[in-house]
Coordinates of C-alpha atoms and ligand atoms in Angstrom, one line a residue:
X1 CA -5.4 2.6 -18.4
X2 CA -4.5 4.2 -14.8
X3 CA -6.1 6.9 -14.5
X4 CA -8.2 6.9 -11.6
X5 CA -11.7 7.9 -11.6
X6 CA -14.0 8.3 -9.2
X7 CA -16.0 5.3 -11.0
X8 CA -12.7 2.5 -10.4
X9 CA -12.4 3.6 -6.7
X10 CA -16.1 2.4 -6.3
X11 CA -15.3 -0.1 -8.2
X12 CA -12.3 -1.0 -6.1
X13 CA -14.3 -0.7 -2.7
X14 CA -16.6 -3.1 -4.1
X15 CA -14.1 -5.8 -5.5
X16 CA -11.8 -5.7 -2.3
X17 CA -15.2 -6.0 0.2
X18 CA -16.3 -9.0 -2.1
X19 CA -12.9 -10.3 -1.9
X20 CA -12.6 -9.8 2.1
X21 CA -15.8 -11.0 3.0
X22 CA -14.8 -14.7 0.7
X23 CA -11.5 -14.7 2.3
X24 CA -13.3 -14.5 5.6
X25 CA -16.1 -17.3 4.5
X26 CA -15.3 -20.5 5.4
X27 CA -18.5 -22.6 4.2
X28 CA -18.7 -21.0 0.9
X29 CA -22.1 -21.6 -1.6
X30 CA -20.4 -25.4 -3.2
X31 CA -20.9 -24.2 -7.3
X32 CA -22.1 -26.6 -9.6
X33 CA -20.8 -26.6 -13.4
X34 CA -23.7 -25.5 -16.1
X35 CA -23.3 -26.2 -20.0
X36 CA -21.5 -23.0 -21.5
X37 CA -24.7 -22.6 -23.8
X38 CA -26.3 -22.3 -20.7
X39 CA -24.0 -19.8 -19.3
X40 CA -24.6 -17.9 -22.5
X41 CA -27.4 -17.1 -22.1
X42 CA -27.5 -16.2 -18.8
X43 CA -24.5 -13.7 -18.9
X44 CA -24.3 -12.6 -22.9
X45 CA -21.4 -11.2 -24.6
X46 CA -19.3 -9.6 -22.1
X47 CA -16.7 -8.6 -24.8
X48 CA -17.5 -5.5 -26.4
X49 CA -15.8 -2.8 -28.1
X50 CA -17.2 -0.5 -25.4
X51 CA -17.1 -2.8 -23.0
X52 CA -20.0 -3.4 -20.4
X53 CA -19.1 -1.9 -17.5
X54 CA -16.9 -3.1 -14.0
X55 CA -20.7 -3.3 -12.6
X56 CA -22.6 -5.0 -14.4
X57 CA -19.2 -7.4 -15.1
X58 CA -19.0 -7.7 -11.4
X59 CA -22.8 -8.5 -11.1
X60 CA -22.2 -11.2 -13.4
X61 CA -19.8 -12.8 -12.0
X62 CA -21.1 -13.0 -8.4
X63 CA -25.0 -13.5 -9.5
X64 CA -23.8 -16.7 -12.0
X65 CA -20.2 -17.7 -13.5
X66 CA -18.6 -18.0 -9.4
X67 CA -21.7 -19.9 -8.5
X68 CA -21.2 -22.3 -11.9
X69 CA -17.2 -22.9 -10.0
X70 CA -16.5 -25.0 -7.4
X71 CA -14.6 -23.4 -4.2
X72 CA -11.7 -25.4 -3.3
X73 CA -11.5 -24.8 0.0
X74 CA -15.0 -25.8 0.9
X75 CA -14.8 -28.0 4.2
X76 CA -16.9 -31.0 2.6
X77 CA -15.0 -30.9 -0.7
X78 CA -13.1 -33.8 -0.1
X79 CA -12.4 -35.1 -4.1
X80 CA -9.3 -35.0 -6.1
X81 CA -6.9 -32.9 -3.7
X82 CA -8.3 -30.0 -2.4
X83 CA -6.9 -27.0 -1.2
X84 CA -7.5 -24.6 1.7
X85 CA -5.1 -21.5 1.3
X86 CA -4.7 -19.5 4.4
X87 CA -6.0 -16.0 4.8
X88 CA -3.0 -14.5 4.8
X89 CA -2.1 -16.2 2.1
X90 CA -5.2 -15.1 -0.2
X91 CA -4.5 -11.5 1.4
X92 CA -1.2 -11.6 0.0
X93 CA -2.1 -13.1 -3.3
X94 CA -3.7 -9.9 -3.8
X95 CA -0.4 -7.8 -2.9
X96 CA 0.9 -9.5 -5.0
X97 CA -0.7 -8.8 -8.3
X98 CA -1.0 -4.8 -6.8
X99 CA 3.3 -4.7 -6.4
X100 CA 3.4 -5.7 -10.1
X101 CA 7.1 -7.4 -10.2
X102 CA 8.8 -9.5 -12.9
X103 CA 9.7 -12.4 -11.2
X104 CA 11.9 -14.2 -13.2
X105 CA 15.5 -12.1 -12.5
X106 CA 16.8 -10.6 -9.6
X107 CA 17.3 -7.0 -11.1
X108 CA 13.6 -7.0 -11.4
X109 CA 12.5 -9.1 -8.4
X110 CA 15.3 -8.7 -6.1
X111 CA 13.4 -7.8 -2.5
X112 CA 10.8 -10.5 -3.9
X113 CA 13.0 -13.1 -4.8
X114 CA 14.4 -12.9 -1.5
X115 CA 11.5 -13.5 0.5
X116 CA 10.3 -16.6 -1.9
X117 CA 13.7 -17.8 -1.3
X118 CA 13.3 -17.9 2.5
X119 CA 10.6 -20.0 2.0
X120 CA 12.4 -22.0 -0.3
X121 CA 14.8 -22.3 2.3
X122 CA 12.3 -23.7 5.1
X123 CA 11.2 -26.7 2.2
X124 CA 14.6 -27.4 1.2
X125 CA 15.0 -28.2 4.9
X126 CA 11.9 -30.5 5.6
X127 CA 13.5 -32.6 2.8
X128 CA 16.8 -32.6 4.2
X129 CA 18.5 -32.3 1.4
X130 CA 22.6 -31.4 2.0
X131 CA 23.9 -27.9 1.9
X132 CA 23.6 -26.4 -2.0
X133 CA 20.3 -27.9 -2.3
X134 CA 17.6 -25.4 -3.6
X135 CA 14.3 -24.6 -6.1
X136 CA 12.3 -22.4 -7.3
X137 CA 8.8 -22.1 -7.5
X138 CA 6.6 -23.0 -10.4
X139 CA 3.1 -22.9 -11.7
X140 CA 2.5 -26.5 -10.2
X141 CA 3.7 -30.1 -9.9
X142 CA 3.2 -30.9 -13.6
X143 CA 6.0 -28.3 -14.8
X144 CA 8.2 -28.5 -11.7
X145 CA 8.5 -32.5 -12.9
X146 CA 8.8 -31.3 -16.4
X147 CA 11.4 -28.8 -15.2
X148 CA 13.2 -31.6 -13.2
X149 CA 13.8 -34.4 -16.1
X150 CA 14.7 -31.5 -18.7
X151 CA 17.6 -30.7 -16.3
X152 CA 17.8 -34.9 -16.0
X153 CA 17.7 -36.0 -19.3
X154 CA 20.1 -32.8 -20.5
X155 CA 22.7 -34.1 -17.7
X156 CA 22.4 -37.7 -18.9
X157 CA 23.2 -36.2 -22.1
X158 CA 26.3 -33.9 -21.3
X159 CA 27.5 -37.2 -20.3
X160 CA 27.7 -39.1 -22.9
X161 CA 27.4 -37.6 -26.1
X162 CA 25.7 -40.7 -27.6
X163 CA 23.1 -40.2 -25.8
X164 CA 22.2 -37.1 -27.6
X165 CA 20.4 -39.4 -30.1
X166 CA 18.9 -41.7 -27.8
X167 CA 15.2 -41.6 -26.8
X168 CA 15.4 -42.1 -22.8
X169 CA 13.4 -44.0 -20.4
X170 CA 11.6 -42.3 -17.5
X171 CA 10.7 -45.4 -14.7
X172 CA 8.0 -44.9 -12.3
X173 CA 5.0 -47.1 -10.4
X174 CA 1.6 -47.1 -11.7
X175 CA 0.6 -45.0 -9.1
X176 CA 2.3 -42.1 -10.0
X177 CA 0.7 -38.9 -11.3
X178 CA -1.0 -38.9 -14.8
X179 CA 1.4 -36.0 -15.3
X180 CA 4.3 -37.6 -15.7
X181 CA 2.8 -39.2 -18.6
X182 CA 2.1 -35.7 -20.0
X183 CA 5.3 -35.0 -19.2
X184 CA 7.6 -37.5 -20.9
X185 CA 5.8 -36.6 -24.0
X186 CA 6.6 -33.1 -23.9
X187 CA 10.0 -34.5 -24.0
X188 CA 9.3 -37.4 -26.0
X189 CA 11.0 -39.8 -23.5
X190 CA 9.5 -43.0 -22.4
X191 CA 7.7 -43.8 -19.5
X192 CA 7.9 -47.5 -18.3
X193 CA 5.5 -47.8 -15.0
X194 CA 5.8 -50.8 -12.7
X195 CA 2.7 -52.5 -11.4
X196 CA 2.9 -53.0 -7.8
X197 CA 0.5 -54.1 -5.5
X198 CA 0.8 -50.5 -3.1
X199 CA 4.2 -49.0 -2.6
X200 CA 7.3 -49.0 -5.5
X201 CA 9.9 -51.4 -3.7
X202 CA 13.6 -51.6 -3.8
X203 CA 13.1 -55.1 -5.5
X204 CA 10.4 -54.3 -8.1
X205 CA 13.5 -51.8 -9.5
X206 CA 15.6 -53.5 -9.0
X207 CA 14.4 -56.7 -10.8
X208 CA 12.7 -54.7 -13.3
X209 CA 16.5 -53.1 -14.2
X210 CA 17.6 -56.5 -14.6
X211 CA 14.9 -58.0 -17.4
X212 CA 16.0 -54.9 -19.3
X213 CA 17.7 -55.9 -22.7
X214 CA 21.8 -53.5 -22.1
X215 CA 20.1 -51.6 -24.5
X216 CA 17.2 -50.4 -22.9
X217 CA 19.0 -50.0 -20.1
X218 CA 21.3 -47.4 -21.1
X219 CA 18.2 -45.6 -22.5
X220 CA 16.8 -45.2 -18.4
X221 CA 18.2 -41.8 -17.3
X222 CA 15.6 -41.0 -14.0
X223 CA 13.7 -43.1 -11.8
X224 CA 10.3 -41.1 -10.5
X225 CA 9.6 -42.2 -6.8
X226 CA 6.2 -40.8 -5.3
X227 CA 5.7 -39.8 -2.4
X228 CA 2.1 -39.8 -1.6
X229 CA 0.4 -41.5 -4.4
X230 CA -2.9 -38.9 -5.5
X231 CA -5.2 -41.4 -5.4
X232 CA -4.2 -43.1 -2.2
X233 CA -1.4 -41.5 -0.5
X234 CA 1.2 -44.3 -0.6
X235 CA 5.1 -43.4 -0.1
X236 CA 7.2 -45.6 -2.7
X237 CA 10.3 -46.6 -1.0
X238 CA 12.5 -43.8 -1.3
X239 CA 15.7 -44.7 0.6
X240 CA 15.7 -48.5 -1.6
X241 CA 15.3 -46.5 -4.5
X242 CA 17.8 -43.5 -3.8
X243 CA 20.6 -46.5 -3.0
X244 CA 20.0 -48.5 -6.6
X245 CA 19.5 -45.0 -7.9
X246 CA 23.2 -44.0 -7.0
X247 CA 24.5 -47.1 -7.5
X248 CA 23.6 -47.4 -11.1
X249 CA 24.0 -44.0 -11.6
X250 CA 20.4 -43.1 -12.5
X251 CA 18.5 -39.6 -11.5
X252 CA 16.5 -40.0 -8.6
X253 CA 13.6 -37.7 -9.0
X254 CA 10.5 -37.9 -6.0
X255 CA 7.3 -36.1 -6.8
X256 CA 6.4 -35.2 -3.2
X257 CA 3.9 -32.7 -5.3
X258 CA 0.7 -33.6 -3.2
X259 CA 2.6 -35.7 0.4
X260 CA 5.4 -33.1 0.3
X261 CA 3.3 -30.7 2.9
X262 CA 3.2 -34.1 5.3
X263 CA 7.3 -33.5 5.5
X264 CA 6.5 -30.7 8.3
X265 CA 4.0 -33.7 10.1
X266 CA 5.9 -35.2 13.2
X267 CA 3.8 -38.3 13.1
X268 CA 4.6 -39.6 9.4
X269 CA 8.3 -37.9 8.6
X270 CA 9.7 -40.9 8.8
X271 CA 7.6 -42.8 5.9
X272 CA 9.8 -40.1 3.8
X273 CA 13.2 -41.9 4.9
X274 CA 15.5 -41.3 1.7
X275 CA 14.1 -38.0 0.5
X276 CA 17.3 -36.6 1.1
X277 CA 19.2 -38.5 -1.0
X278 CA 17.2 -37.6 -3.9
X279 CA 18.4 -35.2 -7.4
X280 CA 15.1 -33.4 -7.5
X281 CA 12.0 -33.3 -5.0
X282 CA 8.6 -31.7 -5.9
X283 CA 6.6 -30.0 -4.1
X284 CA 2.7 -28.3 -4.1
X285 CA 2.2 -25.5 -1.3
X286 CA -0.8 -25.1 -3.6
X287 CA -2.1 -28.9 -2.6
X288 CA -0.9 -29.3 1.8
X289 CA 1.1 -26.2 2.4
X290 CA -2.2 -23.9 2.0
X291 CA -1.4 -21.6 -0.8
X292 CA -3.6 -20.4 -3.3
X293 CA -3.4 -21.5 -6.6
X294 CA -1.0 -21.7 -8.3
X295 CA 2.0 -22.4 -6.3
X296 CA 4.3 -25.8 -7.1
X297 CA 8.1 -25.8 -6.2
X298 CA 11.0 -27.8 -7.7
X299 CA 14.3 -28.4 -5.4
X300 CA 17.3 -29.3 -7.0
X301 CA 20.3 -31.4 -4.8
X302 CA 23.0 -29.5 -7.6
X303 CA 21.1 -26.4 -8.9
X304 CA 23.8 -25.8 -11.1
X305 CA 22.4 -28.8 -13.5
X306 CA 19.4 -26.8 -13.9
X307 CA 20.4 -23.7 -14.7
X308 CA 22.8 -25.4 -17.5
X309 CA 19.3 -27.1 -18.3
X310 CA 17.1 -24.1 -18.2
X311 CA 19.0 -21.0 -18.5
X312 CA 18.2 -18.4 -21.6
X313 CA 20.6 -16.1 -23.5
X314 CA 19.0 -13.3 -25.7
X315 CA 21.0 -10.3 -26.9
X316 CA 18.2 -8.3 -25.1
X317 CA 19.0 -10.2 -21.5
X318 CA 22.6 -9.2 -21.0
X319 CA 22.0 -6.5 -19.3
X320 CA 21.2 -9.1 -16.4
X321 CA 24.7 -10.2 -16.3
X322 CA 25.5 -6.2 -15.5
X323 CA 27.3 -5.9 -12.3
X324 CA 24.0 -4.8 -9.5
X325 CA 21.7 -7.7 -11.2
X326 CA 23.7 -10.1 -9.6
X327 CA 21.1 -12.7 -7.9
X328 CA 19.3 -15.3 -8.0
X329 CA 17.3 -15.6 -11.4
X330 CA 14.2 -17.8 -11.1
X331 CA 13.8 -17.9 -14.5
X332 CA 17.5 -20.5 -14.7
X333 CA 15.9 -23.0 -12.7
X334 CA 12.6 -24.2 -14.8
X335 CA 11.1 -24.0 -18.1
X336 CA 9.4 -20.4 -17.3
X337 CA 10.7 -17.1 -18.6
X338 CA 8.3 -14.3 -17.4
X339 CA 6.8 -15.4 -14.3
X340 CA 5.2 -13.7 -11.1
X341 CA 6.5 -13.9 -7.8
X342 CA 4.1 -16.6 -6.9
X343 CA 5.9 -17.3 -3.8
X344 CA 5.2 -15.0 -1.6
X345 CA 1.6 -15.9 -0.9
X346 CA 3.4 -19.0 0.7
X347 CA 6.3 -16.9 2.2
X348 CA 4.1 -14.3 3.6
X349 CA 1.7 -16.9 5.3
X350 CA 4.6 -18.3 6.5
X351 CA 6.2 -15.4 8.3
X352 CA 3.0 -14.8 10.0
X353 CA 2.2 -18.1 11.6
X354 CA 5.4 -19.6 11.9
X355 CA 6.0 -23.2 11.0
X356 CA 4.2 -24.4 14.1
X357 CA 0.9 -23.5 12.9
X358 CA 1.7 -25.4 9.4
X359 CA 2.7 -28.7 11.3
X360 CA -0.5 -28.4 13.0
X361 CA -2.3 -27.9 10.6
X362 CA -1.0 -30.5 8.1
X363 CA -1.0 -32.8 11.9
X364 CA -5.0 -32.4 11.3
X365 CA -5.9 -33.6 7.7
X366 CA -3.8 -36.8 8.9
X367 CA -6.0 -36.9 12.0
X368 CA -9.1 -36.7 10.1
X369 CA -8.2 -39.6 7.9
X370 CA -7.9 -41.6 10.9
X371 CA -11.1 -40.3 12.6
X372 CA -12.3 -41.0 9.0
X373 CA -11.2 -44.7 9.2
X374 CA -12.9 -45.2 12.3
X375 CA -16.0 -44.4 11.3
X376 CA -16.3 -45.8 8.3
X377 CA -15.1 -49.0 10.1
X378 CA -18.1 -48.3 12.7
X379 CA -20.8 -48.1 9.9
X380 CA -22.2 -51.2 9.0
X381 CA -22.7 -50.1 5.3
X382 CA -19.1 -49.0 4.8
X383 CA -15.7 -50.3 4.7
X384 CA -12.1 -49.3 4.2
X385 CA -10.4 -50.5 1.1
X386 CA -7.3 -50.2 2.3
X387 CA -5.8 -48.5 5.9
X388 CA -5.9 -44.2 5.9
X389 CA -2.2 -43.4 4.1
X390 CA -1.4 -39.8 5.3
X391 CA -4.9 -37.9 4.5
X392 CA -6.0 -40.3 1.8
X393 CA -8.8 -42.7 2.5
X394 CA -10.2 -45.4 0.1
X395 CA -13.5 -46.8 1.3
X396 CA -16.8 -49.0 -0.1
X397 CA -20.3 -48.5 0.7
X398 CA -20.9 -52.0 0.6
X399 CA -23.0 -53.2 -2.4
X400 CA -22.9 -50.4 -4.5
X401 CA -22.1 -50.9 -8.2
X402 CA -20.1 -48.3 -9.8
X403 CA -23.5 -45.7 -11.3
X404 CA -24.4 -45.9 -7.7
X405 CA -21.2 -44.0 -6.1
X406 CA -21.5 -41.6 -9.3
X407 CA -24.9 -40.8 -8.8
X408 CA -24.8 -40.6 -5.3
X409 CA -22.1 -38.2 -5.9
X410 CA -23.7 -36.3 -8.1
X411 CA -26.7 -36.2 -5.8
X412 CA -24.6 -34.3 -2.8
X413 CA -22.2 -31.9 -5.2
X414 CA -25.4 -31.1 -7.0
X415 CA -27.7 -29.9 -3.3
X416 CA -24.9 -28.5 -2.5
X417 CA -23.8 -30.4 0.3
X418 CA -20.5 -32.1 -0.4
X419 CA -18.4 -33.1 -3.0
X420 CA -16.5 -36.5 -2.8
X421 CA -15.8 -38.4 -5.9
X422 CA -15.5 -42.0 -6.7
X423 CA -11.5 -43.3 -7.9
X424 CA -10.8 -46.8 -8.9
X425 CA -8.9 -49.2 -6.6
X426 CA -6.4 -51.8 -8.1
X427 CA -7.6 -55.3 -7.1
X428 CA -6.3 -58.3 -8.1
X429 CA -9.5 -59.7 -10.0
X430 CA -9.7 -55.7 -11.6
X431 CA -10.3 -52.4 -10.7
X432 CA -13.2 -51.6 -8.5
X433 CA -14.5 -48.4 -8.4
X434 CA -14.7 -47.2 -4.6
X435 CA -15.2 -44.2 -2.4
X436 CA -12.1 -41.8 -1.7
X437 CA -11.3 -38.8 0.9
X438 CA -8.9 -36.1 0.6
X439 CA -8.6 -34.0 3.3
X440 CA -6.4 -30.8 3.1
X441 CA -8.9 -28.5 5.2
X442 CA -8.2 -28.4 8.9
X443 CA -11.6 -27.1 9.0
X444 CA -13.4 -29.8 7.6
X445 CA -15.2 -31.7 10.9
X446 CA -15.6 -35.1 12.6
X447 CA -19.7 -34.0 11.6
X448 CA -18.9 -33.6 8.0
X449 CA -17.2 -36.8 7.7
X450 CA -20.2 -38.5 9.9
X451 CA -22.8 -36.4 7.6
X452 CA -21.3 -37.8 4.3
X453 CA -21.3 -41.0 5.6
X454 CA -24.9 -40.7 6.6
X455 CA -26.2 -39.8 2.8
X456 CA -24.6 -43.2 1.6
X457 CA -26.7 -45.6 4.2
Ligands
LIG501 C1 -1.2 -33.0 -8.3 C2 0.0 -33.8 -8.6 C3 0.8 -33.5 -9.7 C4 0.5 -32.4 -10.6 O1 0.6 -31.2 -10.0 P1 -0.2 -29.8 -10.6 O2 0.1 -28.8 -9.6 O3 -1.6 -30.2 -10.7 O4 0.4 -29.5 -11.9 C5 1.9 -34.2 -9.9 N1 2.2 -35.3 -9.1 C6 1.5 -35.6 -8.0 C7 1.9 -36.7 -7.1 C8 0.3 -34.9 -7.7 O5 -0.4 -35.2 -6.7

């Protein structure tokens, strides 16, 4: 498979001056999906027993399946959460695929773990989180919660041996992520969600607790706080919640996976009050801490829980208990065996800009939510739904039924311009469907925001 010929160092120019000049494009061609009969028959079968060549493979996927995907990090891609991974970062996505390192044990991944763990270091310390405290990264959000009520649910458990028959209850607010859902039936627990009006209060638990038949109550092993709803950026009350949390002896879990960047942002750190008190934080550099996909963390207050969660034992492993292995494993800390050393994109980007940079840049998507506001206050056919929470905006284009934002949406992805997607908004006669920004891009402009605005007049 190595050998090198003359044919793969063309190749290799070609990939790496494709892969420079993206890296170095930042208003990329917006892609806009095709039906896969479509892209049938515009690329063929590409799997052969001869195969087709790195040319014509290449040609293919720069002439039609990349312009069929949407780039992230496009600055008027403002749906979902975007992304908008550094240049370093990218760079050193690439290094690491060429170093080739297993990941999951320090014997392996020693020099590598060590870097991702000085990253980890500088997150565990925007959450403040006491000494001990620390994580590991993951594929994402979804599996560093997964990750963080196995480790729950097994220490409920180890508790109380009765509990090894009980089905537990997971308690969150609607707002949280549809993952969680996902999750709890991975581990077939179940999930109660409290409606609230915007943010999970101390009271709504707390009265919530106290309806529940003794029963049920015993079932509850982990309360899920988020901080920074998805859809609208709203911080549950996480100090409330950490102090019925310990009080009634519950896990205190906060999925920080898309707000968690915002802990490094002067102006809103204190919206996070009670963070620190929490069993397990999650975290996304993928989503605001601008690392390519896919980079999630999971922080642990007592990491020992999870590795008694998570740990694996195969007669073919012991060699990692051998005296010189001696490390951190990532692979004891979440539900991953074989893994790459996905940190170091992050850690990497890190080292090179200082935290400074990442304050000010996560200082900006805030800033653009407010200068978003503004305008859409200004405009006489549009409205905020609610107030900007940290880069999340909610707005209506007054009069618009809910075919008119999706075809006006469709409209801009489709010319290429911008892509911003409706959500639905919780009000009390229903949900209404309404206009949402995400912004994650500092480059994304007070113009773009104006020009969007523009095609909805
Ligand atoms: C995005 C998100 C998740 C899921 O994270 P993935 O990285 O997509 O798996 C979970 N929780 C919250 C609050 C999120 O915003």
């Amino acid at each position: 498979m190595h050998n090198l010929d003359l044919d793969l160092v063309e190749m290799s120019l070609d990939v790496i001056k494709y892969a420079i000049s993206r890296i170095s494009d930042t208003d990329p061609q917006l892609g806009f999906p095709k039906k896969a009969e479509e892209l049938k028959a515009l690329v063929g079968e590409t799997i052969t027993p001869k195969g087709i060549g790195g040319e014509k493979a290449f040609a293919l996927f720069k002439d039609v399946l990349v312009k069929a995907s949407v780039p992230i990090d496009h600055p008027r891609h403002l749906a979902f959460v975007p992304a908008s991974p550094t240049r370093a970062a990218v760079l050193f996505d690439l290094v690491t695929s060429a170093t080739s390192v297993h990941g999951a044990f320090w014997l392996e991944g020693a020099g590598c773990i060590f870097a991702e763990n000085q990253a980890m270091e500088w997150l565990v310390s925007l959450t403040g989180m006491p000494a001990g405290a620390f994580g590991v990264f993951t594929s994402g959000g979804t599996e560093a919660n997964l990750s963080a009520m196995v480790t729950a649910r097994e220490h409920w458990r180890d508790r109380d041996e009765s509990n090894t028959r009980t089905r537990g209850i997971v308690m969150a607010s609607n707002g949280a992520h549809s993952s969680i859902k996902a999750m709890a039936k991975v581990i077939d627990a179940d999930v109660l969600l409290i409606e609230t009006e915007s943010r999970l209060e101390i009271s709504h638990l707390a009265d919530t607790l106290s309806r529940m038949s003794a029963g049920d109550r015993n079932r509850v092993f982990a309360v899920i706080a988020t901080a920074g709803t998805t859809n609208a950026g709203i911080i549950d009350d996480l100090a409330g919640i950490a102090a019925i949390c310990r009080s009634e002896d519950i896990w205190f879990h906060v999925d920080a996976a898309y707000g968690g960047g915002a802990l490094a942002a002067r102006s809103v750190r204190h919206l996070f009050n009670g963070i620190e008190r929490a069993d397990s934080v999650t975290i996304d550099p993928h989503k605001w801490l601008f690392s390519p996909y896919d980079c999630g963390a999971i922080i642990y207050r007592d990491p020992e829980l999870a590795k008694k969660a998570h740990a694996q034992e195969g007669s073919y492993l012991d060699i990692f208990s051998d005296e010189g292995a001696h490390g951190y494993n990532p692979s004891d800390y979440q539900i991953q065996l074989t893994r790459r050393v996905r940190g170091l994109p992050l850690w990497f980007s890190l080292a090179y800009h200082g935290t400074d940079r990442y304050e000010k840049a996560i200082e900006r998507g805030i800033e653009l939510a407010q200068i978003a506001g503004r305008l859409i206050t200004e405009a006489k056919h549009t409205e905020l739904v609610r107030e900007p929470s940290l880069s999340c905006v909610l707005f209506r284009r007054k009069g618009w039924q809910p075919e008119d934002y999706r075809a006006w949406t469709y409209k801009n992805h489709k010319s290429g311009f911008a892509l911003v997607a409706p959500t639905k908004w919780r009000n009390p006669e229903g949900p209404e469907t309404v206009s949402r920004f995400c912004f994650i891009n500092p480059d994304s402009t007070e113009k773009d925001i104006r020009d969007i605005l523009l095609t909805m007049a």
